[in-house]
Short mmCIF file of C-alpha atoms in Angstrom, two decimals:
data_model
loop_
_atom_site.label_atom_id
_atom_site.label_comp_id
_atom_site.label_asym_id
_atom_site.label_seq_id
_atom_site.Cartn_x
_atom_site.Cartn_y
_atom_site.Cartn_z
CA UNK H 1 0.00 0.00 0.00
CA UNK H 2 2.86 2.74 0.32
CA UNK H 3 4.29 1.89 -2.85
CA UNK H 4 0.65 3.02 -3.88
CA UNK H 5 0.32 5.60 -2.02
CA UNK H 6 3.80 7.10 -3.13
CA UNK H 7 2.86 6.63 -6.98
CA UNK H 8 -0.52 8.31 -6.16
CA UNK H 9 0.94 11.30 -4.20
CA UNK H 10 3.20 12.00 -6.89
CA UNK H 11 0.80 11.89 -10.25
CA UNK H 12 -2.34 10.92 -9.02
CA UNK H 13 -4.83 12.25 -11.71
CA UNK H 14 -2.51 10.28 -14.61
CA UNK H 15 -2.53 7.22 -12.58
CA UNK H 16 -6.28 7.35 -11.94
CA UNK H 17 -7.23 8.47 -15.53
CA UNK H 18 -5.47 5.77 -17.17
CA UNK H 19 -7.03 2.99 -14.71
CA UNK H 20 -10.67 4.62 -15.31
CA UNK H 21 -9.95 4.50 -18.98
CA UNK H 22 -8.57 1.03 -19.59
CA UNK H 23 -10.56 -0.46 -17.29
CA UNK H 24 -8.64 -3.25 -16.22
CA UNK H 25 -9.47 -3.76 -12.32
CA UNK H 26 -13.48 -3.56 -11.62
CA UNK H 27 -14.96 -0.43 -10.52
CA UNK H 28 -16.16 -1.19 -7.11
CA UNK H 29 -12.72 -2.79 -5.44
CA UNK H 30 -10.12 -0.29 -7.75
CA UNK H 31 -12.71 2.66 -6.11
CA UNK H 32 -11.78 1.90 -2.61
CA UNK H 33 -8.33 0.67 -3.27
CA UNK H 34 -8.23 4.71 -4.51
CA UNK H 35 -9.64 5.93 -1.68
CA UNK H 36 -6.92 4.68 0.58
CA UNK H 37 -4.69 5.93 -0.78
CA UNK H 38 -3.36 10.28 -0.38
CA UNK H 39 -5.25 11.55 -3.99
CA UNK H 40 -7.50 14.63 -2.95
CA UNK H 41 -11.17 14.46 -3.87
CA UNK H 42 -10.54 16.77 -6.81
CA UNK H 43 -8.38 14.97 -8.55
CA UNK H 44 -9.83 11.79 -8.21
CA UNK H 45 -13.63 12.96 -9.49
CA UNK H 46 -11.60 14.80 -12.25
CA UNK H 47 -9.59 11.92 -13.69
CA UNK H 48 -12.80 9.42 -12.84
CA UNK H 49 -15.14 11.91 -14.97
CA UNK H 50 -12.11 12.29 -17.44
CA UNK H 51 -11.59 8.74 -17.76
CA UNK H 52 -14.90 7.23 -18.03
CA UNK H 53 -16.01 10.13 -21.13
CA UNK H 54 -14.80 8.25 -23.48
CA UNK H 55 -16.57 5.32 -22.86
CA UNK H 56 -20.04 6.89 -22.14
CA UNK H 57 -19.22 8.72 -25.91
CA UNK H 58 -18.83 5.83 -26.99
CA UNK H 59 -21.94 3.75 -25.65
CA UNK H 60 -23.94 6.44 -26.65
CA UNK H 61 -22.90 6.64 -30.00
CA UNK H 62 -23.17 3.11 -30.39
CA UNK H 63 -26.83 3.14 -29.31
CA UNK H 64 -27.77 5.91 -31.63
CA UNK H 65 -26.56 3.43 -34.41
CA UNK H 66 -28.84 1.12 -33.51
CA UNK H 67 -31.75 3.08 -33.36
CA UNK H 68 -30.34 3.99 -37.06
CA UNK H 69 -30.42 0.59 -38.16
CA UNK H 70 -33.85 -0.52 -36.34
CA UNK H 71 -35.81 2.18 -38.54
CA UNK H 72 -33.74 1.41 -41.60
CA UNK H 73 -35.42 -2.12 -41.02
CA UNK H 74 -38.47 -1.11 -40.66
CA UNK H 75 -38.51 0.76 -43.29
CA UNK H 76 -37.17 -1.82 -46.15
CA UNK H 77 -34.44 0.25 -47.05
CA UNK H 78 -30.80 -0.77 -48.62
CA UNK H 79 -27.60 1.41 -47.34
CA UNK H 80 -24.68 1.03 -49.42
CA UNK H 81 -22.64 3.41 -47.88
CA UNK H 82 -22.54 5.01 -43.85
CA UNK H 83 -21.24 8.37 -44.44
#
């Protein structure tokens, strides 16, 4: 935990960004692993919001394709192209 703790104190938003955007530990146990450790509240609601935006982009842009292709269905229609 102070090997943590040190890495955290020194670039905390960086470390916590990059685990929020890779996503490689689960939410729940990485969250309180975090909140052990010496990262203020600031920067650790800034690089969670930071780090999770791309994904949320993401999953919403991937649901507004679907809605897309559900009325292109209904409809009958061929698409050759996506532009």
């Amino acid at each position: 935990m102070q090997a943590i703790n040190t890495v955290i104190s020194d670039d905390g938003f960086r470390v916590v960004f990059l685990l929020r955007l890779v996503s490689i530990l689960p939410f729940v146990p990485l969250s309180y692993l975090l909140g052990m450790s010496r990262i203020s509240t600031r920067q650790y609601l800034l690089a969670t919001w930071a780090g999770l935006l791309p994904g949320t982009v993401l999953y919403v842009f991937i649901g507004s394709l679907v809605s897309e292709v559900s009325q292109l269905s209904e409809s009958g229609e061929t698409v050759s192209h996506i532009t």
